Amino acid sequence: DQQVKQNSPSLSVQEGRISILNCDYTNSMFDYFLWYKKYPAEGPTFLISISSIKDKNEDGRFTVFLNKSAKHLSLHIVPSQPGDSAVYFCAASGNQFYFGTGTSLTVIP
Amino acid sequence: GAGVSQSPSNKVTEKGKDVELRCDPISGHTALYWYRQSLGQGLEFLIYFQGNSAPDKSGLPSDRFSAERTGGSVSTLTIQRTQQEDSAVYLCASSLGGTRGYEQYFGPGTRLTVT
């Protein structure tokens, strides 16, 4: 049973606009959430994280929002750049890490 | 500095053969994880080592899969009597601590193809 879900397999955004990637989870005991970015033929690289005691964390162009009541988190990238084109995985941690299936973001120049 | 390395980068094997996949974590990282990613799927947790504690093997899909971590550093994932459904990218990651509050650093993965 998938405890972390990314329901949009792909997303296309114009350069300079905002990209919003979404993630839902089922386990209210998760205490830490992370976003990873993956280019083809490479391992995922850590992007940004948020503790369950917070509702927002910002790092440059990247902001993660956490809505615990809805068991939902999102990653906002603004402004989007062509180099942001990659697969984005959200992950949640409890006793182990649980990953979503990924969303492939394409930023169109 | 050196990141997580994995070898081989690609492995093609015949059904029924055994394979060993190697992971060299970042020096000083106490936690080490193995995942696999099948085509079109997310990362599937396999096994987790934390320091000297007994590993969490709850993600291993069958008893054909095993892993060890020698001296708290290098890890080897062994798949015995490989099957075609074992074909996937096997990813290793390490982190400074356990699952709470520490991001993982991933290796480039080993692409396993079972023919």
PDB file of C-alpha atoms in Angstrom:
ATOM      1  CA  ASP A   1       0.000   0.000   0.000  1.00  0.00           C
ATOM      2  CA  GLN A   2       1.483   3.314  -1.108  1.00  0.00           C
ATOM      3  CA  GLN A   3       1.879   5.550   1.943  1.00  0.00           C
ATOM      4  CA  VAL A   4       3.200   8.474  -0.092  1.00  0.00           C
ATOM      5  CA  LYS A   5       1.488   9.359  -3.342  1.00  0.00           C
ATOM      6  CA  GLN A   6       2.282  11.700  -6.168  1.00  0.00           C
ATOM      7  CA  ASN A   7      -0.780  11.621  -8.367  1.00  0.00           C
ATOM      8  CA  SER A   8       0.597  13.683 -11.229  1.00  0.00           C
ATOM      9  CA  PRO A   9       3.174  11.722 -13.212  1.00  0.00           C
ATOM     10  CA  SER A  10       4.130  14.764 -15.267  1.00  0.00           C
ATOM     11  CA  LEU A  11       3.900  18.542 -15.318  1.00  0.00           C
ATOM     12  CA  SER A  12       4.880  21.136 -17.946  1.00  0.00           C
ATOM     13  CA  VAL A  13       5.475  24.766 -17.054  1.00  0.00           C
ATOM     14  CA  GLN A  14       6.665  27.791 -18.978  1.00  0.00           C
ATOM     15  CA  GLU A  15      10.028  29.220 -17.947  1.00  0.00           C
ATOM     16  CA  GLY A  16       9.616  31.992 -15.371  1.00  0.00           C
ATOM     17  CA  ARG A  17       6.274  30.699 -14.118  1.00  0.00           C
ATOM     18  CA  ILE A  18       5.576  28.827 -10.902  1.00  0.00           C
ATOM     19  CA  SER A  19       5.826  25.036 -10.733  1.00  0.00           C
ATOM     20  CA  ILE A  20       3.704  23.343  -8.069  1.00  0.00           C
ATOM     21  CA  LEU A  21       4.336  19.694  -7.322  1.00  0.00           C
ATOM     22  CA  ASN A  22       1.984  17.880  -4.993  1.00  0.00           C
ATOM     23  CA  CYS A  23       2.280  14.950  -2.645  1.00  0.00           C
ATOM     24  CA  ASP A  24      -0.205  13.202  -0.347  1.00  0.00           C
ATOM     25  CA  TYR A  25       0.520  10.828   2.503  1.00  0.00           C
ATOM     26  CA  THR A  26      -1.542   8.539   4.673  1.00  0.00           C
ATOM     27  CA  ASN A  27       0.389   8.114   7.916  1.00  0.00           C
ATOM     28  CA  SER A  28      -0.062  10.931  10.432  1.00  0.00           C
ATOM     29  CA  MET A  29       2.966   9.639  12.365  1.00  0.00           C
ATOM     30  CA  PHE A  30       5.430  10.786   9.702  1.00  0.00           C
ATOM     31  CA  ASP A  31       7.591  13.456  11.271  1.00  0.00           C
ATOM     32  CA  TYR A  32       9.820  14.626   8.455  1.00  0.00           C
ATOM     33  CA  PHE A  33       9.225  15.247   4.770  1.00  0.00           C
ATOM     34  CA  LEU A  34      11.727  15.694   1.999  1.00  0.00           C
ATOM     35  CA  TRP A  35      11.868  16.487  -1.701  1.00  0.00           C
ATOM     36  CA  TYR A  36      14.446  14.991  -4.014  1.00  0.00           C
ATOM     37  CA  LYS A  37      15.299  15.820  -7.596  1.00  0.00           C
ATOM     38  CA  LYS A  38      16.493  13.197 -10.055  1.00  0.00           C
ATOM     39  CA  TYR A  39      18.133  13.574 -13.432  1.00  0.00           C
ATOM     40  CA  PRO A  40      18.342  10.608 -15.819  1.00  0.00           C
ATOM     41  CA  ALA A  41      21.083   8.095 -15.026  1.00  0.00           C
ATOM     42  CA  GLU A  42      21.824   9.768 -11.683  1.00  0.00           C
ATOM     43  CA  GLY A  43      20.732   9.082  -8.137  1.00  0.00           C
ATOM     44  CA  PRO A  44      18.216  11.424  -6.479  1.00  0.00           C
ATOM     45  CA  THR A  45      19.656  14.540  -4.863  1.00  0.00           C
ATOM     46  CA  PHE A  46      18.224  16.178  -1.790  1.00  0.00           C
ATOM     47  CA  LEU A  47      16.424  19.430  -2.458  1.00  0.00           C
ATOM     48  CA  ILE A  48      14.530  20.659   0.596  1.00  0.00           C
ATOM     49  CA  SER A  49      12.887  19.275   3.714  1.00  0.00           C
ATOM     50  CA  ILE A  50      10.369  20.203   6.353  1.00  0.00           C
ATOM     51  CA  SER A  51       9.716  18.985   9.857  1.00  0.00           C
ATOM     52  CA  SER A  52       6.161  18.047  10.787  1.00  0.00           C
ATOM     53  CA  ILE A  53       6.117  20.816  13.375  1.00  0.00           C
ATOM     54  CA  LYS A  54       6.361  23.455  10.661  1.00  0.00           C
ATOM     55  CA  ASP A  55       4.073  24.397   7.795  1.00  0.00           C
ATOM     56  CA  LYS A  56       6.519  26.141   5.493  1.00  0.00           C
ATOM     57  CA  ASN A  57      10.173  26.041   4.642  1.00  0.00           C
ATOM     58  CA  GLU A  58      11.817  28.213   2.034  1.00  0.00           C
ATOM     59  CA  ASP A  59      15.194  27.941   0.354  1.00  0.00           C
ATOM     60  CA  GLY A  60      15.797  30.312  -2.508  1.00  0.00           C
ATOM     61  CA  ARG A  61      13.424  29.523  -5.355  1.00  0.00           C
ATOM     62  CA  PHE A  62      12.104  26.445  -3.556  1.00  0.00           C
ATOM     63  CA  THR A  63       9.391  26.448  -0.907  1.00  0.00           C
ATOM     64  CA  VAL A  64       7.765  23.431   0.665  1.00  0.00           C
ATOM     65  CA  PHE A  65       4.346  23.717   2.283  1.00  0.00           C
ATOM     66  CA  LEU A  66       2.928  21.178   4.692  1.00  0.00           C
ATOM     67  CA  ASN A  67      -0.769  20.844   5.484  1.00  0.00           C
ATOM     68  CA  LYS A  68      -0.971  18.229   8.228  1.00  0.00           C
ATOM     69  CA  SER A  69      -4.748  18.241   8.497  1.00  0.00           C
ATOM     70  CA  ALA A  70      -4.994  17.370   4.804  1.00  0.00           C
ATOM     71  CA  LYS A  71      -1.901  15.128   4.892  1.00  0.00           C
ATOM     72  CA  HIS A  72      -0.619  17.051   1.924  1.00  0.00           C
ATOM     73  CA  LEU A  73       2.621  18.724   1.006  1.00  0.00           C
ATOM     74  CA  SER A  74       3.641  20.705  -2.002  1.00  0.00           C
ATOM     75  CA  LEU A  75       6.821  22.027  -3.548  1.00  0.00           C
ATOM     76  CA  HIS A  76       6.745  25.428  -5.213  1.00  0.00           C
ATOM     77  CA  ILE A  77       9.489  26.467  -7.595  1.00  0.00           C
ATOM     78  CA  VAL A  78       9.454  30.091  -8.634  1.00  0.00           C
ATOM     79  CA  PRO A  79      10.598  31.239 -11.070  1.00  0.00           C
ATOM     80  CA  SER A  80      10.966  27.935 -12.900  1.00  0.00           C
ATOM     81  CA  GLN A  81      14.076  27.467 -15.012  1.00  0.00           C
ATOM     82  CA  PRO A  82      14.828  24.956 -17.789  1.00  0.00           C
ATOM     83  CA  GLY A  83      17.489  23.366 -15.539  1.00  0.00           C
ATOM     84  CA  ASP A  84      14.716  22.451 -13.110  1.00  0.00           C
ATOM     85  CA  SER A  85      13.475  19.865 -15.606  1.00  0.00           C
ATOM     86  CA  ALA A  86      13.824  16.550 -13.755  1.00  0.00           C
ATOM     87  CA  VAL A  87      11.820  13.975 -11.847  1.00  0.00           C
ATOM     88  CA  TYR A  88      10.847  15.130  -8.357  1.00  0.00           C
ATOM     89  CA  PHE A  89      10.217  12.633  -5.560  1.00  0.00           C
ATOM     90  CA  CYS A  90       8.630  13.433  -2.244  1.00  0.00           C
ATOM     91  CA  ALA A  91       9.515  11.297   0.739  1.00  0.00           C
ATOM     92  CA  ALA A  92       8.298  10.918   4.294  1.00  0.00           C
ATOM     93  CA  SER A  93      10.177   9.478   7.217  1.00  0.00           C
ATOM     94  CA  GLY A  94       9.059   7.441  10.153  1.00  0.00           C
ATOM     95  CA  ASN A  95      10.898   4.254  10.958  1.00  0.00           C
ATOM     96  CA  GLN A  96      12.075   4.214   7.381  1.00  0.00           C
ATOM     97  CA  PHE A  97      11.747   6.435   4.355  1.00  0.00           C
ATOM     98  CA  TYR A  98       8.741   6.185   2.048  1.00  0.00           C
ATOM     99  CA  PHE A  99       8.968   7.635  -1.438  1.00  0.00           C
ATOM    100  CA  GLY A 100       6.345   8.652  -3.929  1.00  0.00           C
ATOM    101  CA  THR A 101       6.431   7.534  -7.555  1.00  0.00           C
ATOM    102  CA  GLY A 102       7.739  10.873  -8.789  1.00  0.00           C
ATOM    103  CA  THR A 103       6.539  13.746 -10.970  1.00  0.00           C
ATOM    104  CA  SER A 104       8.419  14.547 -14.145  1.00  0.00           C
ATOM    105  CA  LEU A 105       8.710  18.328 -14.490  1.00  0.00           C
ATOM    106  CA  THR A 106       9.444  19.913 -17.849  1.00  0.00           C
ATOM    107  CA  VAL A 107      10.190  23.619 -17.912  1.00  0.00           C
ATOM    108  CA  ILE A 108       9.688  24.984 -21.402  1.00  0.00           C
ATOM    109  CA  PRO A 109      12.064  27.777 -22.436  1.00  0.00           C
TER     110      PRO A 109
ATOM    111  CA  GLY B   1      34.398  15.364  -1.306  1.00  0.00           C
ATOM    112  CA  ALA B   2      33.550  11.826  -2.352  1.00  0.00           C
ATOM    113  CA  GLY B   3      29.901  10.979  -2.568  1.00  0.00           C
ATOM    114  CA  VAL B   4      28.189   7.619  -2.442  1.00  0.00           C
ATOM    115  CA  SER B   5      29.585   5.262  -5.041  1.00  0.00           C
ATOM    116  CA  GLN B   6      28.080   2.077  -6.398  1.00  0.00           C
ATOM    117  CA  SER B   7      29.468  -0.688  -8.550  1.00  0.00           C
ATOM    118  CA  PRO B   8      28.953  -1.968 -11.100  1.00  0.00           C
ATOM    119  CA  SER B   9      27.013   0.783 -12.860  1.00  0.00           C
ATOM    120  CA  ASN B  10      25.387  -1.788 -15.135  1.00  0.00           C
ATOM    121  CA  LYS B  11      24.970  -5.523 -14.753  1.00  0.00           C
ATOM    122  CA  VAL B  12      23.440  -7.958 -17.194  1.00  0.00           C
ATOM    123  CA  THR B  13      22.955 -11.463 -15.889  1.00  0.00           C
ATOM    124  CA  GLU B  14      21.170 -14.619 -16.889  1.00  0.00           C
ATOM    125  CA  LYS B  15      18.129 -15.786 -15.022  1.00  0.00           C
ATOM    126  CA  GLY B  16      19.104 -18.066 -12.160  1.00  0.00           C
ATOM    127  CA  LYS B  17      22.549 -16.572 -11.577  1.00  0.00           C
ATOM    128  CA  ASP B  18      23.579 -14.776  -8.377  1.00  0.00           C
ATOM    129  CA  VAL B  19      24.655 -11.126  -8.390  1.00  0.00           C
ATOM    130  CA  GLU B  20      26.405  -8.855  -5.902  1.00  0.00           C
ATOM    131  CA  LEU B  21      25.968  -5.110  -5.881  1.00  0.00           C
ATOM    132  CA  ARG B  22      28.333  -2.904  -3.948  1.00  0.00           C
ATOM    133  CA  CYS B  23      27.836   0.421  -2.172  1.00  0.00           C
ATOM    134  CA  ASP B  24      30.504   2.695  -0.693  1.00  0.00           C
ATOM    135  CA  PRO B  25      28.781   5.258   1.532  1.00  0.00           C
ATOM    136  CA  ILE B  26      30.057   8.681   2.458  1.00  0.00           C
ATOM    137  CA  SER B  27      32.713   8.409   5.155  1.00  0.00           C
ATOM    138  CA  GLY B  28      31.259   8.980   8.598  1.00  0.00           C
ATOM    139  CA  HIS B  29      27.670   8.278   7.616  1.00  0.00           C
ATOM    140  CA  THR B  30      26.193   5.817  10.077  1.00  0.00           C
ATOM    141  CA  ALA B  31      23.042   5.015   8.150  1.00  0.00           C
ATOM    142  CA  LEU B  32      22.905   3.131   4.860  1.00  0.00           C
ATOM    143  CA  TYR B  33      19.857   2.279   2.777  1.00  0.00           C
ATOM    144  CA  TRP B  34      19.135   0.152  -0.256  1.00  0.00           C
ATOM    145  CA  TYR B  35      16.255   0.899  -2.617  1.00  0.00           C
ATOM    146  CA  ARG B  36      15.212  -0.305  -6.008  1.00  0.00           C
ATOM    147  CA  GLN B  37      13.348   1.482  -8.729  1.00  0.00           C
ATOM    148  CA  SER B  38      11.570  -0.559 -11.317  1.00  0.00           C
ATOM    149  CA  LEU B  39      10.475   0.997 -14.605  1.00  0.00           C
ATOM    150  CA  GLY B  40       7.755   3.589 -13.986  1.00  0.00           C
ATOM    151  CA  GLN B  41       7.752   3.008 -10.244  1.00  0.00           C
ATOM    152  CA  GLY B  42       8.886   4.967  -7.230  1.00  0.00           C
ATOM    153  CA  LEU B  43      11.716   4.037  -4.933  1.00  0.00           C
ATOM    154  CA  GLU B  44      10.997   0.809  -3.122  1.00  0.00           C
ATOM    155  CA  PHE B  45      12.695   0.455   0.260  1.00  0.00           C
ATOM    156  CA  LEU B  46      14.698  -2.753   0.662  1.00  0.00           C
ATOM    157  CA  ILE B  47      16.902  -2.604   3.767  1.00  0.00           C
ATOM    158  CA  TYR B  48      18.293  -0.087   6.255  1.00  0.00           C
ATOM    159  CA  PHE B  49      21.463  -0.271   8.363  1.00  0.00           C
ATOM    160  CA  GLN B  50      21.951   2.112  11.292  1.00  0.00           C
ATOM    161  CA  GLY B  51      25.244   1.920  13.138  1.00  0.00           C
ATOM    162  CA  ASN B  52      25.679  -1.368  14.948  1.00  0.00           C
ATOM    163  CA  SER B  53      21.965  -2.040  15.287  1.00  0.00           C
ATOM    164  CA  ALA B  54      20.309  -5.001  13.644  1.00  0.00           C
ATOM    165  CA  PRO B  55      19.293  -3.983  10.102  1.00  0.00           C
ATOM    166  CA  ASP B  56      15.696  -3.309   9.152  1.00  0.00           C
ATOM    167  CA  LYS B  57      15.092  -5.950   6.487  1.00  0.00           C
ATOM    168  CA  SER B  58      11.377  -5.399   6.224  1.00  0.00           C
ATOM    169  CA  GLY B  59      11.542  -4.280   2.591  1.00  0.00           C
ATOM    170  CA  LEU B  60      13.383  -7.273   1.162  1.00  0.00           C
ATOM    171  CA  PRO B  61      10.951  -8.853  -1.322  1.00  0.00           C
ATOM    172  CA  SER B  62      12.047 -12.462  -0.848  1.00  0.00           C
ATOM    173  CA  ASP B  63      14.644 -14.636   0.853  1.00  0.00           C
ATOM    174  CA  ARG B  64      16.682 -14.503  -2.363  1.00  0.00           C
ATOM    175  CA  PHE B  65      17.706 -11.001  -1.311  1.00  0.00           C
ATOM    176  CA  SER B  66      20.247 -10.332   1.420  1.00  0.00           C
ATOM    177  CA  ALA B  67      22.588  -7.537   2.369  1.00  0.00           C
ATOM    178  CA  GLU B  68      25.457  -7.007   4.705  1.00  0.00           C
ATOM    179  CA  ARG B  69      27.451  -4.065   5.848  1.00  0.00           C
ATOM    180  CA  THR B  70      31.008  -4.797   6.886  1.00  0.00           C
ATOM    181  CA  GLY B  71      32.761  -2.649   9.455  1.00  0.00           C
ATOM    182  CA  GLY B  72      29.982  -0.103   9.385  1.00  0.00           C
ATOM    183  CA  SER B  73      31.037   1.059   5.940  1.00  0.00           C
ATOM    184  CA  VAL B  74      30.805  -0.797   2.619  1.00  0.00           C
ATOM    185  CA  SER B  75      27.611  -2.718   1.929  1.00  0.00           C
ATOM    186  CA  THR B  76      26.867  -5.541  -0.472  1.00  0.00           C
ATOM    187  CA  LEU B  77      23.408  -6.450  -1.712  1.00  0.00           C
ATOM    188  CA  THR B  78      23.207 -10.037  -2.941  1.00  0.00           C
ATOM    189  CA  ILE B  79      20.435 -11.426  -5.098  1.00  0.00           C
ATOM    190  CA  GLN B  80      20.445 -15.192  -5.479  1.00  0.00           C
ATOM    191  CA  ARG B  81      18.865 -17.100  -8.347  1.00  0.00           C
ATOM    192  CA  THR B  82      17.907 -13.895 -10.136  1.00  0.00           C
ATOM    193  CA  GLN B  83      14.527 -13.607 -11.837  1.00  0.00           C
ATOM    194  CA  GLN B  84      13.445 -11.298 -14.638  1.00  0.00           C
ATOM    195  CA  GLU B  85      11.296  -9.300 -12.227  1.00  0.00           C
ATOM    196  CA  ASP B  86      14.483  -8.389 -10.337  1.00  0.00           C
ATOM    197  CA  SER B  87      15.454  -6.138 -13.254  1.00  0.00           C
ATOM    198  CA  ALA B  88      15.568  -2.602 -11.872  1.00  0.00           C
ATOM    199  CA  VAL B  89      17.885   0.185 -10.817  1.00  0.00           C
ATOM    200  CA  TYR B  90      19.270  -0.519  -7.355  1.00  0.00           C
ATOM    201  CA  LEU B  91      20.060   2.623  -5.406  1.00  0.00           C
ATOM    202  CA  CYS B  92      22.121   2.974  -2.270  1.00  0.00           C
ATOM    203  CA  ALA B  93      21.975   5.992   0.019  1.00  0.00           C
ATOM    204  CA  SER B  94      23.717   7.034   3.212  1.00  0.00           C
ATOM    205  CA  SER B  95      23.016   9.649   5.845  1.00  0.00           C
ATOM    206  CA  LEU B  96      24.622  11.057   8.968  1.00  0.00           C
ATOM    207  CA  GLY B  97      21.937   9.669  11.206  1.00  0.00           C
ATOM    208  CA  GLY B  98      18.741   7.744  11.184  1.00  0.00           C
ATOM    209  CA  THR B  99      15.477   8.464   9.489  1.00  0.00           C
ATOM    210  CA  ARG B 100      14.524  11.509  11.522  1.00  0.00           C
ATOM    211  CA  GLY B 101      15.965  14.790  10.413  1.00  0.00           C
ATOM    212  CA  TYR B 102      18.741  13.599   8.150  1.00  0.00           C
ATOM    213  CA  GLU B 103      18.681  13.788   4.405  1.00  0.00           C
ATOM    214  CA  GLN B 104      20.003  10.891   2.383  1.00  0.00           C
ATOM    215  CA  TYR B 105      22.727  11.108  -0.213  1.00  0.00           C
ATOM    216  CA  PHE B 106      22.223   8.722  -3.077  1.00  0.00           C
ATOM    217  CA  GLY B 107      24.663   6.921  -5.296  1.00  0.00           C
ATOM    218  CA  PRO B 108      24.172   6.772  -9.074  1.00  0.00           C
ATOM    219  CA  GLY B 109      22.646   3.322  -8.883  1.00  0.00           C
ATOM    220  CA  THR B 110      23.300  -0.057 -10.468  1.00  0.00           C
ATOM    221  CA  ARG B 111      21.091  -0.959 -13.397  1.00  0.00           C
ATOM    222  CA  LEU B 112      20.426  -4.698 -13.226  1.00  0.00           C
ATOM    223  CA  THR B 113      19.047  -6.510 -16.236  1.00  0.00           C
ATOM    224  CA  VAL B 114      18.105 -10.160 -15.908  1.00  0.00           C
ATOM    225  CA  THR B 115      17.745 -11.923 -19.260  1.00  0.00           C
TER     226      THR B 115
END
